[in-house]
Amino acid sequence: MMKFVSHSEAETEAIGEKFARMLHPGDVVAFTGGLGAGKTAFTRGMARTLAPDAEVSSPTFALVNDYGGKVPFWHFDMYRIRTMDDLYSTGFFDYLEAGGILAVEWSENIAGALPEGTIFVRITVDGENERTIQIGSEPIAEKEGKKG
Ligand SMILES: Nc1ncnc2c1ncn2[C@@H]1O[C@H](COP(=O)(O)OP(=O)(O)OP(=O)(O)O)[C@@H](O)[C@H]1O
Ligand SMILES: [Mg+2]
């Protein structure tokens, strides 16, 4: 497991940019962490490595953004996904088979559908500009004691 502390949005982007250099075609990157944690910022950094021409924006309404790239880079936002039918309708399972790299915001909502080998990126808000970013092969347990 890797752990970073970020003190600014730019620093989170830089961590995402470096992290993306270690990825391979077919990798799934699953974010956890609440509203405004920095998932989109981290993804913007990833895109600097994976799809430098892309304009990263939150796919909250489109649900998936296609950034192109030498290895295709796709950005999902599962905030609104409630059911397996919802998830199928995003095309998620087709994208999984397509050999690109997926960044998935609100992966909590599709926990049961994430493939083996998923890389988890958990971002915790520690202060206005401070974030802890943990990267590992398993979902990192909630510390806040939120009840599901
Ligand atoms: N260290 C930091 N890293 C990332 N973002 C930070 C940091 N400090 C402050 N911020 C601010 O937090 C916000 C992060 O927004 P971002 O859209 O990346 O979050 P998100 O996790 O994608 O949220 P959402 O769940 O709404 O999609 C931005 O307003 C950014 O400026
Ligand atoms: Mg976001």
Short mmCIF file of C-alpha atoms and ligand atoms in Angstrom, two decimals:
data_model
loop_
_atom_site.label_atom_id
_atom_site.label_comp_id
_atom_site.label_asym_id
_atom_site.label_seq_id
_atom_site.Cartn_x
_atom_site.Cartn_y
_atom_site.Cartn_z
CA MET A 1 0.00 0.00 0.00
CA MET A 2 1.18 3.52 -0.82
CA LYS A 3 0.26 6.59 1.14
CA PHE A 4 0.65 10.25 0.19
CA VAL A 5 -0.32 13.50 1.83
CA SER A 6 -1.36 16.28 -0.53
CA HIS A 7 -1.55 19.94 0.43
CA SER A 8 -3.12 21.35 -2.72
CA GLU A 9 -5.15 20.44 -5.76
CA ALA A 10 -1.99 20.80 -7.87
CA GLU A 11 -0.16 18.34 -5.64
CA THR A 12 -2.98 15.81 -5.97
CA GLU A 13 -2.81 16.20 -9.75
CA ALA A 14 0.94 15.61 -9.66
CA ILE A 15 0.46 12.43 -7.60
CA GLY A 16 -2.13 11.24 -10.13
CA GLU A 17 0.22 12.00 -13.01
CA LYS A 18 3.06 9.93 -11.49
CA PHE A 19 0.74 7.12 -10.41
CA ALA A 20 -0.58 6.76 -13.97
CA ARG A 21 2.92 5.99 -15.25
CA MET A 22 2.72 2.64 -13.42
CA LEU A 23 -0.54 1.54 -15.05
CA HIS A 24 -1.08 -1.04 -17.75
CA PRO A 25 -3.79 -1.57 -20.37
CA GLY A 26 -6.87 -3.07 -18.72
CA ASP A 27 -6.22 -1.55 -15.30
CA VAL A 28 -9.21 -0.33 -13.29
CA VAL A 29 -8.65 2.48 -10.80
CA ALA A 30 -11.48 2.71 -8.26
CA PHE A 31 -11.80 5.87 -6.16
CA THR A 32 -13.44 6.10 -2.79
CA GLY A 33 -13.86 9.32 -0.83
CA GLY A 34 -16.74 11.74 -0.58
CA LEU A 35 -17.82 14.89 -2.38
CA GLY A 36 -14.94 17.24 -3.12
CA ALA A 37 -12.28 14.80 -1.96
CA GLY A 38 -10.22 15.30 -5.11
CA LYS A 39 -11.09 12.30 -7.30
CA THR A 40 -11.53 14.43 -10.40
CA ALA A 41 -8.33 16.35 -9.61
CA PHE A 42 -6.39 13.08 -9.30
CA THR A 43 -7.94 11.88 -12.58
CA ARG A 44 -6.90 15.14 -14.28
CA GLY A 45 -3.33 14.33 -13.26
CA MET A 46 -3.67 10.79 -14.58
CA ALA A 47 -4.80 12.18 -17.92
CA ARG A 48 -1.59 14.23 -18.22
CA THR A 49 0.20 10.90 -18.51
CA LEU A 50 -2.43 8.87 -20.33
CA ALA A 51 -4.18 11.33 -22.65
CA PRO A 52 -2.30 14.65 -22.62
CA ASP A 53 -4.69 16.34 -25.05
CA ALA A 54 -7.77 15.58 -22.97
CA GLU A 55 -9.85 18.11 -21.12
CA VAL A 56 -10.87 16.36 -17.89
CA SER A 57 -14.25 17.20 -16.43
CA SER A 58 -16.56 15.50 -14.00
CA PRO A 59 -18.69 12.97 -15.89
CA THR A 60 -21.53 13.33 -13.41
CA PHE A 61 -24.13 13.77 -16.15
CA ALA A 62 -22.63 11.79 -19.03
CA LEU A 63 -21.48 9.08 -16.55
CA VAL A 64 -18.46 8.30 -18.74
CA ASN A 65 -15.92 10.54 -20.48
CA ASP A 66 -13.66 9.20 -23.21
CA TYR A 67 -10.27 10.92 -23.20
CA GLY A 68 -8.64 9.00 -26.02
CA GLY A 69 -4.96 8.29 -25.48
CA LYS A 70 -2.48 5.75 -26.80
CA VAL A 71 -4.13 3.31 -24.41
CA PRO A 72 -7.75 4.51 -24.20
CA PHE A 73 -8.50 6.27 -20.94
CA TRP A 74 -12.10 6.35 -19.68
CA HIS A 75 -13.45 8.27 -16.69
CA PHE A 76 -16.63 7.08 -14.98
CA ASP A 77 -18.71 8.69 -12.28
CA MET A 78 -20.95 6.18 -10.50
CA TYR A 79 -22.55 8.73 -8.16
CA ARG A 80 -26.01 8.11 -9.60
CA ILE A 81 -25.71 4.36 -10.09
CA ARG A 82 -28.09 2.45 -7.88
CA THR A 83 -28.77 -0.87 -9.61
CA MET A 84 -27.05 -3.39 -11.86
CA ASP A 85 -29.36 -2.21 -14.67
CA ASP A 86 -28.07 1.34 -14.19
CA LEU A 87 -24.55 0.02 -14.37
CA TYR A 88 -25.16 -2.04 -17.53
CA SER A 89 -26.63 1.01 -19.21
CA THR A 90 -23.35 2.93 -18.77
CA GLY A 91 -21.58 0.29 -20.86
CA PHE A 92 -19.19 -0.32 -17.96
CA PHE A 93 -18.84 -4.05 -18.67
CA ASP A 94 -18.03 -3.43 -22.33
CA TYR A 95 -15.40 -0.88 -21.37
CA LEU A 96 -13.90 -3.41 -18.93
CA GLU A 97 -13.25 -5.79 -21.81
CA ALA A 98 -11.88 -3.16 -24.16
CA GLY A 99 -8.31 -3.09 -22.85
CA GLY A 100 -8.19 0.57 -21.85
CA ILE A 101 -7.61 2.17 -18.46
CA LEU A 102 -10.65 3.06 -16.36
CA ALA A 103 -10.84 5.65 -13.60
CA VAL A 104 -14.03 5.17 -11.56
CA GLU A 105 -15.35 7.83 -9.19
CA TRP A 106 -17.86 6.74 -6.52
CA SER A 107 -16.75 3.13 -6.94
CA GLU A 108 -18.46 2.48 -3.58
CA ASN A 109 -21.68 2.27 -5.58
CA ILE A 110 -20.46 -0.57 -7.77
CA ALA A 111 -18.23 -2.38 -5.28
CA GLY A 112 -19.58 -5.81 -6.23
CA ALA A 113 -18.93 -5.27 -9.94
CA LEU A 114 -15.26 -4.27 -9.76
CA PRO A 115 -12.96 -6.86 -11.33
CA GLU A 116 -10.17 -8.72 -9.64
CA GLY A 117 -6.99 -6.68 -9.72
CA THR A 118 -8.78 -3.36 -9.25
CA ILE A 119 -6.48 -0.68 -7.85
CA PHE A 120 -8.16 1.30 -5.07
CA VAL A 121 -7.42 4.97 -4.49
CA ARG A 122 -8.96 6.27 -1.29
CA ILE A 123 -8.86 10.01 -0.70
CA THR A 124 -9.55 11.31 2.79
CA VAL A 125 -10.20 14.97 3.55
CA ASP A 126 -8.00 16.05 6.47
CA GLY A 127 -8.46 19.80 6.19
CA GLU A 128 -9.42 22.53 3.75
CA ASN A 129 -6.45 21.76 1.49
CA GLU A 130 -5.04 18.60 3.00
CA ARG A 131 -5.85 15.14 1.68
CA THR A 132 -4.52 11.67 2.47
CA ILE A 133 -4.31 9.48 -0.62
CA GLN A 134 -3.99 5.74 -0.08
CA ILE A 135 -3.41 3.40 -2.98
CA GLY A 136 -3.70 -0.35 -2.67
CA SER A 137 -5.13 -3.58 -3.98
CA GLU A 138 -8.04 -3.69 -1.57
CA PRO A 139 -10.75 -1.23 -0.58
CA ILE A 140 -9.55 0.58 2.52
CA ALA A 141 -11.98 0.38 5.41
CA GLU A 142 -13.88 3.50 6.37
CA LYS A 143 -12.52 5.04 9.54
CA GLU A 144 -15.31 7.52 10.04
CA GLY A 145 -17.75 4.87 11.21
CA LYS A 146 -20.37 5.75 8.64
CA LYS A 147 -23.23 3.26 8.70
CA GLY A 148 -24.30 1.81 5.37
N1 LIG B 1 -5.09 18.68 -1.63
C1 LIG B 1 -6.15 18.79 -2.45
N2 LIG B 1 -6.32 17.88 -3.44
C2 LIG B 1 -7.38 17.95 -4.26
N3 LIG B 1 -8.34 18.87 -4.20
C3 LIG B 1 -8.21 19.82 -3.24
C4 LIG B 1 -7.13 19.81 -2.34
N4 LIG B 1 -7.26 20.86 -1.50
C5 LIG B 1 -8.37 21.49 -1.86
N5 LIG B 1 -8.97 20.87 -2.91
C6 LIG B 1 -10.23 21.30 -3.53
O1 LIG B 1 -11.16 20.25 -3.36
C7 LIG B 1 -11.96 20.12 -4.53
C8 LIG B 1 -11.77 18.76 -5.16
O2 LIG B 1 -12.68 18.68 -6.22
P1 LIG B 1 -12.82 17.38 -7.14
O3 LIG B 1 -13.84 17.75 -8.15
O4 LIG B 1 -11.51 16.91 -7.59
O5 LIG B 1 -13.43 16.35 -6.08
P2 LIG B 1 -14.20 14.99 -6.35
O6 LIG B 1 -13.71 14.03 -5.33
O7 LIG B 1 -14.08 14.62 -7.78
O8 LIG B 1 -15.71 15.39 -5.99
P3 LIG B 1 -17.10 14.77 -6.54
O9 LIG B 1 -17.43 13.62 -5.66
O10 LIG B 1 -18.05 15.89 -6.35
O11 LIG B 1 -16.92 14.36 -7.95
C9 LIG B 1 -11.55 21.25 -5.46
O12 LIG B 1 -12.38 22.36 -5.22
C10 LIG B 1 -10.13 21.55 -5.02
O13 LIG B 1 -9.71 22.85 -5.28
MG MG B 2 -15.46 14.23 -9.24
#
